[in-house]
Coordinates of C-alpha atoms in Angstrom, one line a residue:
M1 CA 138.6 -54.3 39.9
A2 CA 141.1 -57.1 39.0
N3 CA 140.5 -60.5 40.3
P4 CA 142.9 -61.8 43.0
P5 CA 145.4 -64.4 41.9
D6 CA 143.8 -67.4 43.6
T7 CA 140.3 -66.5 42.1
L8 CA 141.8 -66.0 38.7
D9 CA 143.7 -69.4 39.0
A10 CA 140.5 -71.1 40.0
Q11 CA 138.4 -69.6 37.1
L12 CA 141.2 -70.5 34.5
N13 CA 141.5 -74.2 35.9
S14 CA 137.7 -74.4 35.7
L15 CA 137.8 -73.4 32.1
Y16 CA 140.5 -75.8 31.6
Q17 CA 138.7 -78.8 33.2
A18 CA 135.5 -77.9 31.1
Y19 CA 137.5 -77.6 27.9
A20 CA 139.1 -80.8 28.3
Q21 CA 135.8 -82.9 28.4
Q22 CA 134.7 -81.2 25.3
I23 CA 137.9 -82.2 23.1
P24 CA 136.6 -85.7 22.2
D25 CA 133.1 -84.1 21.2
K26 CA 135.1 -81.6 19.1
V27 CA 137.0 -84.4 17.1
S28 CA 133.9 -86.2 16.7
Q29 CA 132.6 -83.2 14.8
I30 CA 135.5 -83.4 12.5
E31 CA 134.8 -87.0 12.0
D32 CA 131.2 -86.5 11.2
A33 CA 132.1 -83.7 8.8
W34 CA 134.6 -86.1 7.2
V35 CA 132.1 -88.8 6.7
Q36 CA 129.8 -86.4 4.9
V37 CA 132.4 -85.7 2.2
P38 CA 131.6 -87.5 -1.1
V39 CA 134.0 -90.2 -1.9
N40 CA 133.9 -89.7 -5.6
G41 CA 133.5 -86.0 -5.7
W42 CA 134.9 -82.6 -4.7
D43 CA 133.1 -80.6 -2.2
G44 CA 134.8 -77.3 -1.4
E45 CA 132.3 -76.3 1.4
S46 CA 132.9 -79.4 3.1
F47 CA 136.7 -79.1 3.0
K48 CA 136.3 -75.4 4.2
T49 CA 134.3 -76.7 7.3
L50 CA 136.9 -79.3 8.0
H51 CA 139.7 -76.9 7.9
R52 CA 138.0 -74.5 10.1
L53 CA 137.2 -77.3 12.6
T54 CA 140.7 -78.6 12.8
H55 CA 142.3 -75.1 12.6
S56 CA 140.1 -74.0 15.8
L57 CA 140.9 -77.3 17.5
N58 CA 144.8 -76.9 16.8
G59 CA 144.9 -73.3 18.2
T60 CA 142.6 -73.6 21.3
T61 CA 144.1 -76.9 22.5
G62 CA 147.6 -75.4 22.0
S63 CA 146.5 -72.4 24.0
F64 CA 145.2 -74.5 26.9
G65 CA 148.3 -76.6 27.1
F66 CA 147.1 -79.8 25.3
M67 CA 150.0 -80.1 22.9
A68 CA 149.6 -83.6 22.1
V69 CA 146.0 -82.8 20.5
S70 CA 147.3 -79.6 18.8
E71 CA 150.1 -81.5 17.2
A72 CA 148.0 -84.3 16.2
A73 CA 145.6 -81.6 14.4
Q74 CA 148.2 -79.7 12.6
P75 CA 148.9 -82.1 9.7
L76 CA 145.1 -82.7 9.4
E77 CA 144.6 -78.9 9.1
A78 CA 147.4 -78.8 6.6
L79 CA 145.9 -81.5 4.4
F80 CA 142.3 -80.1 4.5
K81 CA 143.8 -76.7 3.5
S82 CA 145.5 -78.3 0.4
L83 CA 142.3 -80.0 -0.5
I84 CA 140.5 -76.6 -0.6
R85 CA 142.8 -75.2 -3.2
G86 CA 142.0 -78.3 -5.6
T87 CA 139.0 -79.1 -7.7
T88 CA 139.1 -82.9 -7.5
A89 CA 138.2 -85.5 -5.1
A90 CA 140.5 -86.8 -2.4
T91 CA 142.6 -89.6 -3.6
E92 CA 142.5 -92.9 -1.9
E93 CA 146.0 -92.2 -0.5
Q94 CA 144.8 -89.0 0.9
R95 CA 141.6 -90.7 2.4
Q96 CA 143.8 -93.2 4.1
Q97 CA 146.1 -90.4 5.6
I98 CA 143.1 -88.5 6.8
N99 CA 141.5 -91.6 8.4
A100 CA 144.9 -92.4 10.1
M101 CA 145.2 -89.0 11.5
L102 CA 141.9 -88.8 12.7
L103 CA 142.6 -92.1 14.7
M104 CA 145.6 -90.4 16.1
L105 CA 143.7 -87.3 16.8
K106 CA 140.9 -89.3 18.6
R107 CA 143.4 -91.2 20.9
A108 CA 145.1 -87.9 21.7
A109 CA 141.7 -86.3 22.6
A110 CA 140.8 -89.2 25.0
E111 CA 144.3 -89.0 26.7
A112 CA 143.8 -85.3 27.2
K113 CA 140.4 -85.6 28.8
Q114 CA 141.7 -88.3 31.1
S115 CA 144.8 -86.4 32.1
A116 CA 142.7 -83.4 32.9
L117 CA 140.6 -85.4 35.3
T118 CA 143.7 -86.4 37.2
M119 CA 145.6 -83.2 36.9
P120 CA 145.2 -80.8 39.8
G121 CA 145.4 -77.4 37.8
L122 CA 146.8 -76.1 34.5
P123 CA 149.6 -77.9 32.8
T124 CA 151.5 -74.7 32.4
A125 CA 151.4 -71.3 34.3
P126 CA 148.9 -69.1 32.7
R127 CA 150.6 -65.9 33.7
A128 CA 154.2 -64.8 33.5
K129 CA 153.7 -61.8 36.0
A130 CA 152.5 -62.2 39.5
A131 CA 151.1 -58.7 40.0
E132 CA 150.7 -55.6 37.9
P133 CA 153.5 -53.2 38.5
A134 CA 152.9 -49.7 40.2
R135 CA 152.4 -47.1 37.5
Q136 CA 152.3 -43.3 37.4
P137 CA 148.8 -41.9 36.5
P138 CA 148.1 -42.7 32.8
I139 CA 147.2 -40.2 30.2
Q140 CA 144.2 -41.2 27.9
V141 CA 145.4 -42.4 24.6
G142 CA 143.4 -44.1 21.6
G143 CA 139.6 -44.4 21.2
Q144 CA 137.5 -41.4 22.2
P145 CA 138.3 -38.4 24.7
G146 CA 137.0 -39.5 28.2
A147 CA 136.5 -43.1 27.3
D148 CA 137.9 -46.0 29.5
S149 CA 141.7 -45.8 28.8
R150 CA 141.8 -49.7 29.4
L151 CA 138.8 -50.8 27.2
I152 CA 139.8 -53.7 25.1
Y153 CA 137.7 -55.5 22.5
L154 CA 138.7 -59.1 21.7
V155 CA 137.2 -60.5 18.6
E156 CA 137.5 -64.3 18.7
D157 CA 135.2 -67.0 17.6
E158 CA 136.6 -69.8 20.0
P159 CA 134.5 -69.0 23.2
E160 CA 136.6 -71.1 25.6
F161 CA 139.8 -69.4 24.3
A162 CA 138.2 -65.8 24.4
E163 CA 137.1 -66.3 28.0
S164 CA 140.5 -67.6 29.3
L165 CA 142.2 -64.7 27.6
A166 CA 139.7 -62.1 28.9
L167 CA 140.2 -63.4 32.3
Q168 CA 144.0 -63.0 32.2
L169 CA 143.9 -59.5 30.7
G170 CA 141.2 -58.5 33.4
Y171 CA 143.7 -59.6 36.1
F172 CA 146.1 -56.8 34.8
G173 CA 143.4 -54.1 35.1
Y174 CA 141.9 -54.2 31.5
T175 CA 138.3 -54.1 30.8
V176 CA 137.7 -56.6 28.2
R177 CA 134.6 -57.2 26.1
T178 CA 134.5 -60.2 23.8
F179 CA 132.8 -60.8 20.4
S180 CA 132.4 -64.0 18.6
K181 CA 131.0 -62.4 15.3
L182 CA 132.6 -59.7 13.1
E183 CA 129.5 -57.8 12.5
E184 CA 128.8 -57.4 16.2
A185 CA 132.2 -56.1 16.8
K186 CA 132.0 -53.6 14.0
A187 CA 128.7 -52.3 15.4
A188 CA 130.3 -52.2 18.9
V189 CA 133.4 -50.2 17.6
N190 CA 131.0 -47.6 15.9
R191 CA 129.1 -47.1 19.1
T192 CA 132.1 -47.1 21.6
P193 CA 135.5 -47.3 20.1
P194 CA 138.0 -49.2 22.5
T195 CA 141.3 -48.3 23.4
T196 CA 142.8 -51.4 21.7
L197 CA 141.2 -53.9 19.4
I198 CA 142.5 -57.7 19.5
M199 CA 141.4 -59.5 16.4
D200 CA 141.8 -63.0 15.4
V201 CA 142.5 -63.6 11.8
I202 CA 140.6 -66.6 10.7
F203 CA 137.0 -66.6 10.8
P204 CA 134.1 -68.7 9.2
E205 CA 134.0 -65.9 6.7
G206 CA 137.3 -66.5 5.4
G207 CA 141.0 -67.1 6.2
L208 CA 141.9 -63.5 6.4
A209 CA 138.4 -62.2 7.4
G210 CA 139.8 -60.6 10.6
I211 CA 142.3 -58.5 8.9
E212 CA 139.6 -57.6 6.2
T213 CA 137.3 -56.3 9.0
V214 CA 139.9 -54.2 10.6
V215 CA 140.4 -52.5 7.2
E216 CA 136.7 -51.8 7.1
I217 CA 136.6 -50.5 10.6
E218 CA 139.6 -48.3 10.4
R219 CA 138.5 -46.8 7.0
G220 CA 138.4 -43.0 7.5
R221 CA 138.8 -43.2 11.2
E222 CA 140.7 -40.5 13.0
P223 CA 142.4 -41.5 15.3
R224 CA 143.0 -44.9 14.2
I225 CA 142.3 -47.6 16.9
P226 CA 145.4 -49.6 17.8
V227 CA 145.2 -53.4 16.6
I228 CA 146.7 -56.4 17.8
F229 CA 146.2 -59.6 15.5
I230 CA 146.3 -63.0 16.9
S231 CA 146.2 -66.1 15.0
Q232 CA 147.2 -69.7 14.4
R233 CA 148.7 -68.6 11.1
T234 CA 152.3 -68.2 10.9
D235 CA 152.8 -67.7 7.1
L236 CA 154.1 -64.4 5.6
V237 CA 150.9 -63.8 3.6
A238 CA 148.9 -63.2 6.9
R239 CA 151.5 -61.2 8.4
L240 CA 152.0 -59.0 5.5
Q241 CA 148.1 -58.3 5.2
A242 CA 148.2 -57.5 9.0
V243 CA 150.8 -55.0 8.4
R244 CA 149.0 -53.4 5.4
A245 CA 145.9 -53.3 7.5
G246 CA 147.7 -51.0 10.1
G247 CA 148.3 -53.8 12.7
N248 CA 150.6 -52.8 15.6
A249 CA 151.3 -56.3 16.7
Y250 CA 150.8 -59.9 15.5
F251 CA 150.9 -62.9 18.0
T252 CA 150.6 -66.4 17.0
K253 CA 148.6 -69.0 19.0
P254 CA 149.3 -70.3 21.8
I255 CA 149.6 -66.7 23.0
N256 CA 152.3 -65.6 25.3
V257 CA 150.3 -63.5 27.6
S258 CA 153.1 -61.8 29.5
S259 CA 154.3 -60.4 26.0
L260 CA 150.8 -59.5 24.9
I261 CA 150.3 -57.5 28.4
D262 CA 153.6 -55.6 27.6
R263 CA 152.3 -54.7 24.2
L264 CA 149.0 -53.7 25.4
D265 CA 150.6 -51.3 28.0
S266 CA 152.7 -49.7 25.5
L267 CA 149.7 -49.1 23.3
T268 CA 147.1 -48.0 25.9
T269 CA 149.1 -46.0 28.6
R270 CA 151.3 -42.9 28.4
Y271 CA 153.1 -41.8 31.5
A272 CA 153.4 -38.1 32.6
P273 CA 156.9 -37.1 31.9
E274 CA 159.0 -36.1 35.0
P275 CA 159.4 -32.1 35.0
Y276 CA 162.6 -30.6 34.0
R277 CA 164.6 -29.1 36.8
V278 CA 166.5 -25.9 36.1
L279 CA 169.4 -24.6 38.1
I280 CA 170.5 -20.9 37.6

C-alpha cells in the first residue's frame, strides 16, 4: 500500500536531515584519502578511490538538493578522473588546485549542514505529482508470468539516495527492492526477475560496471527485462554503451522523479483496449 503524502514527506525530510549531517564526514573521507596519495609517486588505485568518493558526493548531494556542495565536488571529480588516466604523480600546480578545491568543498559542506538544521523541509519538492492517476486494470508485462507487475529492482551503491528514490517510487504503487552490490542484484534477478531494473552506471568495480552487469543479466534471457540506467555520467560513451546493452532509458542525476515514473509506467503497464463497437 502506498504511503500517504504526509508520511512520505516526513520520511524524505528525515532522510534529508540525516544525510545533511553526514556531508562533512564524507568530505573528510575525501581529505583523508588525498593525504594518503604519495607526493612524488603515481598511485592509480588512490586516484580511483578519490574519483569514486567525489563522484558519489557529487551525485547524491545534487539529488538531495545541496547544489552548492555538488557544484564544488564537480571540478574535483573531473580532476581526479584525469589523474587516473595518467601514469605520473600530480604536479605541484595540480596539488595546489586540489587543496583549494577541497577547502571550498569543506566550506560548502559545513554550510549545507547548518542550513539543513534551520530548514523545515526539503529544499525542493521531491515529487512532481500529487497522486497516482486512476488506471484501468493493468495487464502483466515483463518478468515472469504471475509475478508482481510492479516489482522494481533498484541497484545503487549510495544507500541514502537509494532509500529516497525507493520511497518516492513506493508512493506511486511500485514495490521496490534495493541492492548496493552487483553480485547480489544478479542473484536476485536469477531467482525472481523484476518487471523493470533500475541500474546505476558507476560502481566500485568500474565506471561502466552497471552497464556490464546488465549485459551479463540479459545474455540469453527471453523475454528481456526492461532496464533504466541512472548516472552522474552525461558523456556520450556511457550513453552509447547503455543503448548497446539494451537500455530502455537513461536518466542523469539528480533524477527527475516525475519523468522516471512516466517511463516506468510505460514499461510496466499495458491497458486493456476499449472493445470495438460495430453498427450494422
